[in-house]
PDB file of C-alpha atoms in Angstrom:
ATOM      1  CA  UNK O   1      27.269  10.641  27.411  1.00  0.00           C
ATOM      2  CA  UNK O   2      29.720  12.743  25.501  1.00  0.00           C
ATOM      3  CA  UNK O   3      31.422  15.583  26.249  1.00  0.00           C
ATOM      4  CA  UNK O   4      29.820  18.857  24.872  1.00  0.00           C
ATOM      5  CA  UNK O   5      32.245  19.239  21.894  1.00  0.00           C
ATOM      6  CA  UNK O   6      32.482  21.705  18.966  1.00  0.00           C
ATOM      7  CA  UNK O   7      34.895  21.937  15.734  1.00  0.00           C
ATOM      8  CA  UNK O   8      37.851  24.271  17.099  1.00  0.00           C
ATOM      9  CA  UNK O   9      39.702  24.810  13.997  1.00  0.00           C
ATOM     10  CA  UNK O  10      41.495  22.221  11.034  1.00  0.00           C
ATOM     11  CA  UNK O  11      44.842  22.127  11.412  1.00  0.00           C
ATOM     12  CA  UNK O  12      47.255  21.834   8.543  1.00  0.00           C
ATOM     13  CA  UNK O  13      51.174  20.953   8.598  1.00  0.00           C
ATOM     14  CA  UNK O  14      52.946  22.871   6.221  1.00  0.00           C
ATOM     15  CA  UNK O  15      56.674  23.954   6.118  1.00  0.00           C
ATOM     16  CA  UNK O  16      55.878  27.694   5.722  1.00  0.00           C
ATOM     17  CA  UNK O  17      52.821  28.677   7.891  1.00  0.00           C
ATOM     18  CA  UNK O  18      53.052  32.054   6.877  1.00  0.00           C
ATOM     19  CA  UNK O  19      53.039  31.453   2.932  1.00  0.00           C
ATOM     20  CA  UNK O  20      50.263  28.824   3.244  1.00  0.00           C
ATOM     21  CA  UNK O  21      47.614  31.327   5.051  1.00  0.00           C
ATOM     22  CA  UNK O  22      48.537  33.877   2.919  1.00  0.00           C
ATOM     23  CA  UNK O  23      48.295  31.849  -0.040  1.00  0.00           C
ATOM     24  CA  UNK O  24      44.913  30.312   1.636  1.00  0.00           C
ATOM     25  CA  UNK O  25      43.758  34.066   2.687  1.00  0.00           C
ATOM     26  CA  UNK O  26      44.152  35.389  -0.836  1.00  0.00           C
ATOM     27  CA  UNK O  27      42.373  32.538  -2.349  1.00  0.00           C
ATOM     28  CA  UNK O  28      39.455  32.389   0.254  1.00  0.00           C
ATOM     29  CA  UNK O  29      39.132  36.128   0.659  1.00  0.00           C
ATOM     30  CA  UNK O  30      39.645  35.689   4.124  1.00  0.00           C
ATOM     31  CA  UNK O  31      41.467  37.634   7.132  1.00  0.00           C
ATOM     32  CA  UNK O  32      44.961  36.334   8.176  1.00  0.00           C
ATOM     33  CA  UNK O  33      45.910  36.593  11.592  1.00  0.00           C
ATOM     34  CA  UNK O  34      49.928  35.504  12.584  1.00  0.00           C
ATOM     35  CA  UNK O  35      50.669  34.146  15.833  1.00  0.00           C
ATOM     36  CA  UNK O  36      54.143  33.104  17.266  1.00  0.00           C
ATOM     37  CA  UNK O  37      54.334  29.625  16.386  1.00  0.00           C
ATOM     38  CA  UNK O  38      51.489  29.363  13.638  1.00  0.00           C
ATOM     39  CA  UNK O  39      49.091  31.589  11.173  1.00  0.00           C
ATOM     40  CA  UNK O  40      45.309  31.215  11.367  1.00  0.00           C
ATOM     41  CA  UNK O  41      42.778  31.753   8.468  1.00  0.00           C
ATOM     42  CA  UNK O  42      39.479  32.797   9.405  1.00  0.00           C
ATOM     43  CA  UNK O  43      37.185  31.147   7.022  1.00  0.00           C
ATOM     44  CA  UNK O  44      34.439  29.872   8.660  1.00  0.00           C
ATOM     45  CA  UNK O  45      32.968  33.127   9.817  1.00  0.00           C
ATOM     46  CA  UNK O  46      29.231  31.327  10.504  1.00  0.00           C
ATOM     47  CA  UNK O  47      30.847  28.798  12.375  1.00  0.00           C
ATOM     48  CA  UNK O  48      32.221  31.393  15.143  1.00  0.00           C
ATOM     49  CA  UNK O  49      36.109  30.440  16.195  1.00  0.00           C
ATOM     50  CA  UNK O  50      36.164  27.999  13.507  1.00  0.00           C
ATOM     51  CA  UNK O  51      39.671  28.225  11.676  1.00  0.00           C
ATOM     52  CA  UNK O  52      41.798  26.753   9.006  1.00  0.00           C
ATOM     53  CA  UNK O  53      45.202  27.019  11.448  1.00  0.00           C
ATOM     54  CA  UNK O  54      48.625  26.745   9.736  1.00  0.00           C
ATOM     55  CA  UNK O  55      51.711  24.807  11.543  1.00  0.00           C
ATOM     56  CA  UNK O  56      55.694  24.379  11.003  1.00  0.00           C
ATOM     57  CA  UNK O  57      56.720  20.677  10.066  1.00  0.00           C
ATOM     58  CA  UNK O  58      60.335  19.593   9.306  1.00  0.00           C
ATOM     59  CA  UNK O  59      59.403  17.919   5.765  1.00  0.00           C
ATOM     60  CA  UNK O  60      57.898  18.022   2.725  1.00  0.00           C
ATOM     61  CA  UNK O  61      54.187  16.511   2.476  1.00  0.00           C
ATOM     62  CA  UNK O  62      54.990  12.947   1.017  1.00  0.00           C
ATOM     63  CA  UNK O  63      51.441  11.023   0.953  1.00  0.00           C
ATOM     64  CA  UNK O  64      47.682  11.636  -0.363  1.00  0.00           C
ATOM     65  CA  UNK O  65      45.646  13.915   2.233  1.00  0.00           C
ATOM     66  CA  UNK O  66      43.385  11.938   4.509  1.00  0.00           C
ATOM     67  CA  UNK O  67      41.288  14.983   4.458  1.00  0.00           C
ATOM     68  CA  UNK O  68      40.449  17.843   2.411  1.00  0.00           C
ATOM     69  CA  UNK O  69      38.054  20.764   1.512  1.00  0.00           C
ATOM     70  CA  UNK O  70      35.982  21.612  -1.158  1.00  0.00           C
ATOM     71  CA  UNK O  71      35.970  25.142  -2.503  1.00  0.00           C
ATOM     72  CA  UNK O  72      33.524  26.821  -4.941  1.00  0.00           C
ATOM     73  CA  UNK O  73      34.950  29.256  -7.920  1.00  0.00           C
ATOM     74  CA  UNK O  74      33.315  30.568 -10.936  1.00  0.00           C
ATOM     75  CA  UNK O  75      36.759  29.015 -12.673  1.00  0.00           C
ATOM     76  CA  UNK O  76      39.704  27.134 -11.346  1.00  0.00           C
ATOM     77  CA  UNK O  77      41.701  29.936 -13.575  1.00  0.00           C
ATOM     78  CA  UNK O  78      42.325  32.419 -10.791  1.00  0.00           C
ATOM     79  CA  UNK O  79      43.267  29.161  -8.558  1.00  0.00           C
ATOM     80  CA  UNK O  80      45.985  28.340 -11.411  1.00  0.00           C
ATOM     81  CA  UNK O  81      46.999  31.606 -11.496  1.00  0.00           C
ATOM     82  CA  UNK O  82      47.800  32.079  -7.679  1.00  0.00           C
ATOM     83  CA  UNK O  83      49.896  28.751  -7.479  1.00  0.00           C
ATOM     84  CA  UNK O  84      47.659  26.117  -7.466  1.00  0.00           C
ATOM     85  CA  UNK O  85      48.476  23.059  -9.616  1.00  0.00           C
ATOM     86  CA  UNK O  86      45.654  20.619 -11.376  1.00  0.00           C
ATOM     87  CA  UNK O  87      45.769  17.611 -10.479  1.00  0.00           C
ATOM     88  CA  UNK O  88      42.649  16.208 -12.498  1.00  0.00           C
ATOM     89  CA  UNK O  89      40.181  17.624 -14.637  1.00  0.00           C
ATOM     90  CA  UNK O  90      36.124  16.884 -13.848  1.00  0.00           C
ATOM     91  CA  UNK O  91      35.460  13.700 -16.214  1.00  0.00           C
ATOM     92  CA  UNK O  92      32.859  11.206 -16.478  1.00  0.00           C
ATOM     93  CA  UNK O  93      30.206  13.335 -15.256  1.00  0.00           C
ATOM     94  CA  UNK O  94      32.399  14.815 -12.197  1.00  0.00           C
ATOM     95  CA  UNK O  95      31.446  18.367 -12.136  1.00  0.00           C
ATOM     96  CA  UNK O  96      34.765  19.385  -9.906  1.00  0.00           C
ATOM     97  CA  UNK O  97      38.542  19.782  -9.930  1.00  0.00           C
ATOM     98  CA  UNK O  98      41.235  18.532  -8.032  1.00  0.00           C
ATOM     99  CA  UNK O  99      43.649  21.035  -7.087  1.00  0.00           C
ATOM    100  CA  UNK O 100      46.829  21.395  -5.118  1.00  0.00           C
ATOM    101  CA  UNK O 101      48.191  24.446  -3.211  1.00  0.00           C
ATOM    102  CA  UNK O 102      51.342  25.775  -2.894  1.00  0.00           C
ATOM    103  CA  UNK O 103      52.939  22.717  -0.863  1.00  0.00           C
ATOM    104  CA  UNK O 104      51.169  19.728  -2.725  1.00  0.00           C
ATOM    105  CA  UNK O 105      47.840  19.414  -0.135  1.00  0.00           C
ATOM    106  CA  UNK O 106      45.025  18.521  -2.093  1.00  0.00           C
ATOM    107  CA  UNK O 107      41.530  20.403  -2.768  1.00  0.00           C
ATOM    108  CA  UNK O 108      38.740  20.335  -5.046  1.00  0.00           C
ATOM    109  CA  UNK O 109      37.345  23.147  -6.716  1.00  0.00           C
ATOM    110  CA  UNK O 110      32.939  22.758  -7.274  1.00  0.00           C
ATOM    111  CA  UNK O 111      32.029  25.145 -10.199  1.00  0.00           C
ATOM    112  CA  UNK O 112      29.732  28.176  -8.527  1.00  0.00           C
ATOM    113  CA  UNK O 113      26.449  28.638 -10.020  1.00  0.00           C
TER     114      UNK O 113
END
């Protein structure tokens, strides 16, 4: 039998925690809360104690994400304008874009209908 396990929180190794939840914050609407070593985002607010948790790492991301999230905007504009960087445009009947934030980690942004 397994354990009785739930999704705690993703964790994502940055080199400023503090820039990359409030970057994360501003972009998801979402409350930042600081801690001593790391800064949470609280973005899964159905999902109770469900974060997005930002930590310190020496270096600079150097290799594709094995993960990453999807996001849904009425434009990847505002994304652009905040600091994001696009890394391909929706072709061949792809409907989203990929993104990166601040420090190079990779999203994709799903047109909102």
């Amino acid at each position: 039998d397994l354990p009785d396990s739930r999704l705690h929180g993703i964790v994502v190794d940055c080199m400023n925690p503090t820039a990359q939840a409030k970057w994360w914050g501003k972009v998801l609407k979402a409350e930042v809360v600081h801690h001593d070593e790391y800064s949470t985002v609280q973005v899964i607010k159905k999902l109770k104690g469900v974060t997005l948790d930002f930590v310190p790492v020496p270096e600079h991301k150097t290799e594709p994400n094995r993960a990453h999230w999807d996001v849904s905007a009425k434009s990847v504009d505002p994304l652009v304008d905040a600091g994001a960087t696009v890394l391909r445009l929706p072709e061949n009947g792809r409907r989203w874009t990929v993104l990166a934030d601040p420090e190079g980690n990779e999203f994709c942004a799903f047109p909102r209908t």
